[in-house]
Amino acid sequence: MDSCLCYFLQIRSDKDKEIHIRYSITGVGADQPPMEVFNIDPVSGRMYVTRPMDREERASYHLRAHAVDMNGNKVENPIDLYIYVIDMNDNRPEFINQVYNGSVDEGSKP
């Protein structure tokens, strides 16, 4: 698989104008296995996906985002983040005609 570091989301507290805030994320894909699928810049709150994802491996992630002050005190209540993986290869075949004619040669292997 190719490596990637793709920015896809930013969390932000309204209190960031008044005090310095540190952001973090918890949950499966962050600090629980599989580890570090997602990470966050603790200063800007920008979230990144660190590697390609496969819906067959895991279809969704539930993370929690946290905002604390420089002393580690909670500034905001944690927010739930739900991330759904869409597999671009999961396209159903389309059958345009009502009837399709085909043939099999006599004595063909199953």
PDB file of C-alpha atoms in Angstrom:
ATOM      1  CA  MET A   1       0.000   0.000   0.000  1.00  0.00           C
ATOM      2  CA  ASP A   2       1.096   3.550  -0.633  1.00  0.00           C
ATOM      3  CA  SER A   3       1.791   5.777   2.348  1.00  0.00           C
ATOM      4  CA  CYS A   4      -0.244   8.917   2.789  1.00  0.00           C
ATOM      5  CA  LEU A   5      -0.832  11.719   5.222  1.00  0.00           C
ATOM      6  CA  CYS A   6      -4.056  13.396   4.213  1.00  0.00           C
ATOM      7  CA  TYR A   7      -5.636  16.296   6.101  1.00  0.00           C
ATOM      8  CA  PHE A   8      -9.403  15.837   6.159  1.00  0.00           C
ATOM      9  CA  LEU A   9     -10.876  17.627   9.170  1.00  0.00           C
ATOM     10  CA  GLN A  10     -10.153  20.319  11.729  1.00  0.00           C
ATOM     11  CA  ILE A  11     -11.630  20.634  15.191  1.00  0.00           C
ATOM     12  CA  ARG A  12     -11.544  23.949  16.995  1.00  0.00           C
ATOM     13  CA  SER A  13     -12.690  25.350  20.307  1.00  0.00           C
ATOM     14  CA  ASP A  14     -14.324  28.767  20.489  1.00  0.00           C
ATOM     15  CA  LYS A  15     -12.085  29.408  23.501  1.00  0.00           C
ATOM     16  CA  ASP A  16      -8.894  29.265  21.427  1.00  0.00           C
ATOM     17  CA  LYS A  17      -8.921  33.075  21.173  1.00  0.00           C
ATOM     18  CA  GLU A  18      -8.652  33.376  24.975  1.00  0.00           C
ATOM     19  CA  ILE A  19      -6.266  30.552  25.940  1.00  0.00           C
ATOM     20  CA  HIS A  20      -3.832  28.087  24.377  1.00  0.00           C
ATOM     21  CA  ILE A  21      -5.542  24.781  23.698  1.00  0.00           C
ATOM     22  CA  ARG A  22      -4.196  21.302  23.009  1.00  0.00           C
ATOM     23  CA  TYR A  23      -6.281  18.872  20.959  1.00  0.00           C
ATOM     24  CA  SER A  24      -6.211  15.086  21.035  1.00  0.00           C
ATOM     25  CA  ILE A  25      -8.246  12.139  19.761  1.00  0.00           C
ATOM     26  CA  THR A  26      -9.014   8.791  21.340  1.00  0.00           C
ATOM     27  CA  GLY A  27     -10.598   5.576  20.126  1.00  0.00           C
ATOM     28  CA  VAL A  28     -10.031   2.723  17.703  1.00  0.00           C
ATOM     29  CA  GLY A  29      -7.698   3.976  14.982  1.00  0.00           C
ATOM     30  CA  ALA A  30      -6.116   6.635  17.204  1.00  0.00           C
ATOM     31  CA  ASP A  31      -4.828   5.380  20.563  1.00  0.00           C
ATOM     32  CA  GLN A  32      -6.398   1.896  20.301  1.00  0.00           C
ATOM     33  CA  PRO A  33      -5.601  -0.849  17.745  1.00  0.00           C
ATOM     34  CA  PRO A  34      -5.261  -0.425  14.891  1.00  0.00           C
ATOM     35  CA  MET A  35      -3.034   2.354  16.176  1.00  0.00           C
ATOM     36  CA  GLU A  36      -2.420   5.695  14.480  1.00  0.00           C
ATOM     37  CA  VAL A  37      -4.718   5.357  11.483  1.00  0.00           C
ATOM     38  CA  PHE A  38      -5.714   8.897  12.477  1.00  0.00           C
ATOM     39  CA  ASN A  39      -3.659  11.543  14.189  1.00  0.00           C
ATOM     40  CA  ILE A  40      -4.178  15.157  15.119  1.00  0.00           C
ATOM     41  CA  ASP A  41      -1.961  18.201  15.289  1.00  0.00           C
ATOM     42  CA  PRO A  42      -2.298  19.156  18.970  1.00  0.00           C
ATOM     43  CA  VAL A  43      -1.994  22.883  18.259  1.00  0.00           C
ATOM     44  CA  SER A  44      -4.067  23.421  15.100  1.00  0.00           C
ATOM     45  CA  GLY A  45      -6.625  20.622  15.648  1.00  0.00           C
ATOM     46  CA  ARG A  46      -6.127  19.364  12.098  1.00  0.00           C
ATOM     47  CA  MET A  47      -6.854  15.658  11.777  1.00  0.00           C
ATOM     48  CA  TYR A  48      -5.027  13.407   9.344  1.00  0.00           C
ATOM     49  CA  VAL A  49      -5.506   9.909   8.010  1.00  0.00           C
ATOM     50  CA  THR A  50      -2.083   8.277   7.882  1.00  0.00           C
ATOM     51  CA  ARG A  51      -2.627   5.365   5.511  1.00  0.00           C
ATOM     52  CA  PRO A  52      -4.995   4.055   2.857  1.00  0.00           C
ATOM     53  CA  MET A  53      -8.169   2.544   4.265  1.00  0.00           C
ATOM     54  CA  ASP A  54     -10.083  -0.552   3.203  1.00  0.00           C
ATOM     55  CA  ARG A  55     -13.796  -0.917   3.944  1.00  0.00           C
ATOM     56  CA  GLU A  56     -13.483  -4.703   3.984  1.00  0.00           C
ATOM     57  CA  GLU A  57     -10.963  -4.353   6.816  1.00  0.00           C
ATOM     58  CA  ARG A  58     -13.036  -1.830   8.813  1.00  0.00           C
ATOM     59  CA  ALA A  59     -16.157   0.022   7.647  1.00  0.00           C
ATOM     60  CA  SER A  60     -16.309   2.747  10.303  1.00  0.00           C
ATOM     61  CA  TYR A  61     -14.453   4.407  13.153  1.00  0.00           C
ATOM     62  CA  HIS A  62     -15.782   6.143  16.256  1.00  0.00           C
ATOM     63  CA  LEU A  63     -13.338   8.640  17.737  1.00  0.00           C
ATOM     64  CA  ARG A  64     -13.602  11.253  20.457  1.00  0.00           C
ATOM     65  CA  ALA A  65     -11.926  14.640  20.138  1.00  0.00           C
ATOM     66  CA  HIS A  66     -10.702  16.412  23.264  1.00  0.00           C
ATOM     67  CA  ALA A  67      -9.688  20.005  23.989  1.00  0.00           C
ATOM     68  CA  VAL A  68      -7.656  20.850  27.093  1.00  0.00           C
ATOM     69  CA  ASP A  69      -5.756  23.882  28.339  1.00  0.00           C
ATOM     70  CA  MET A  70      -1.982  23.899  28.841  1.00  0.00           C
ATOM     71  CA  ASN A  71      -2.446  22.428  32.344  1.00  0.00           C
ATOM     72  CA  GLY A  72      -4.495  19.510  31.008  1.00  0.00           C
ATOM     73  CA  ASN A  73      -7.835  20.843  32.260  1.00  0.00           C
ATOM     74  CA  LYS A  74     -10.855  20.086  30.070  1.00  0.00           C
ATOM     75  CA  VAL A  75     -11.909  23.182  28.112  1.00  0.00           C
ATOM     76  CA  GLU A  76     -14.740  21.593  26.112  1.00  0.00           C
ATOM     77  CA  ASN A  77     -16.743  18.393  26.446  1.00  0.00           C
ATOM     78  CA  PRO A  78     -15.353  15.685  24.159  1.00  0.00           C
ATOM     79  CA  ILE A  79     -17.083  15.430  20.788  1.00  0.00           C
ATOM     80  CA  ASP A  80     -17.896  12.216  18.959  1.00  0.00           C
ATOM     81  CA  LEU A  81     -16.476  11.787  15.470  1.00  0.00           C
ATOM     82  CA  TYR A  82     -17.914   9.079  13.216  1.00  0.00           C
ATOM     83  CA  ILE A  83     -15.858   8.228  10.160  1.00  0.00           C
ATOM     84  CA  TYR A  84     -17.343   5.941   7.505  1.00  0.00           C
ATOM     85  CA  VAL A  85     -15.074   4.291   4.952  1.00  0.00           C
ATOM     86  CA  ILE A  86     -16.470   4.203   1.425  1.00  0.00           C
ATOM     87  CA  ASP A  87     -14.923   1.629  -0.879  1.00  0.00           C
ATOM     88  CA  MET A  88     -14.807   2.959  -4.403  1.00  0.00           C
ATOM     89  CA  ASN A  89     -14.618  -0.619  -5.767  1.00  0.00           C
ATOM     90  CA  ASP A  90     -17.989  -1.632  -4.308  1.00  0.00           C
ATOM     91  CA  ASN A  91     -20.065  -0.867  -7.363  1.00  0.00           C
ATOM     92  CA  ARG A  92     -22.979  -3.163  -8.063  1.00  0.00           C
ATOM     93  CA  PRO A  93     -23.175  -4.437 -11.612  1.00  0.00           C
ATOM     94  CA  GLU A  94     -25.911  -2.869 -13.688  1.00  0.00           C
ATOM     95  CA  PHE A  95     -28.045  -5.095 -15.905  1.00  0.00           C
ATOM     96  CA  ILE A  96     -29.677  -2.926 -18.539  1.00  0.00           C
ATOM     97  CA  ASN A  97     -31.479  -5.641 -20.537  1.00  0.00           C
ATOM     98  CA  GLN A  98     -34.254  -7.850 -19.166  1.00  0.00           C
ATOM     99  CA  VAL A  99     -32.926 -10.975 -20.907  1.00  0.00           C
ATOM    100  CA  TYR A 100     -29.387 -12.032 -21.780  1.00  0.00           C
ATOM    101  CA  ASN A 101     -28.773 -14.933 -24.158  1.00  0.00           C
ATOM    102  CA  GLY A 102     -25.724 -17.132 -23.810  1.00  0.00           C
ATOM    103  CA  SER A 103     -24.517 -20.584 -24.694  1.00  0.00           C
ATOM    104  CA  VAL A 104     -22.230 -23.269 -23.335  1.00  0.00           C
ATOM    105  CA  ASP A 105     -20.507 -25.797 -25.561  1.00  0.00           C
ATOM    106  CA  GLU A 106     -21.508 -29.389 -24.970  1.00  0.00           C
ATOM    107  CA  GLY A 107     -18.955 -31.227 -22.826  1.00  0.00           C
ATOM    108  CA  SER A 108     -17.586 -28.026 -21.274  1.00  0.00           C
ATOM    109  CA  LYS A 109     -16.001 -28.270 -17.844  1.00  0.00           C
ATOM    110  CA  PRO A 110     -18.144 -26.884 -15.010  1.00  0.00           C
TER     111      PRO A 110
END
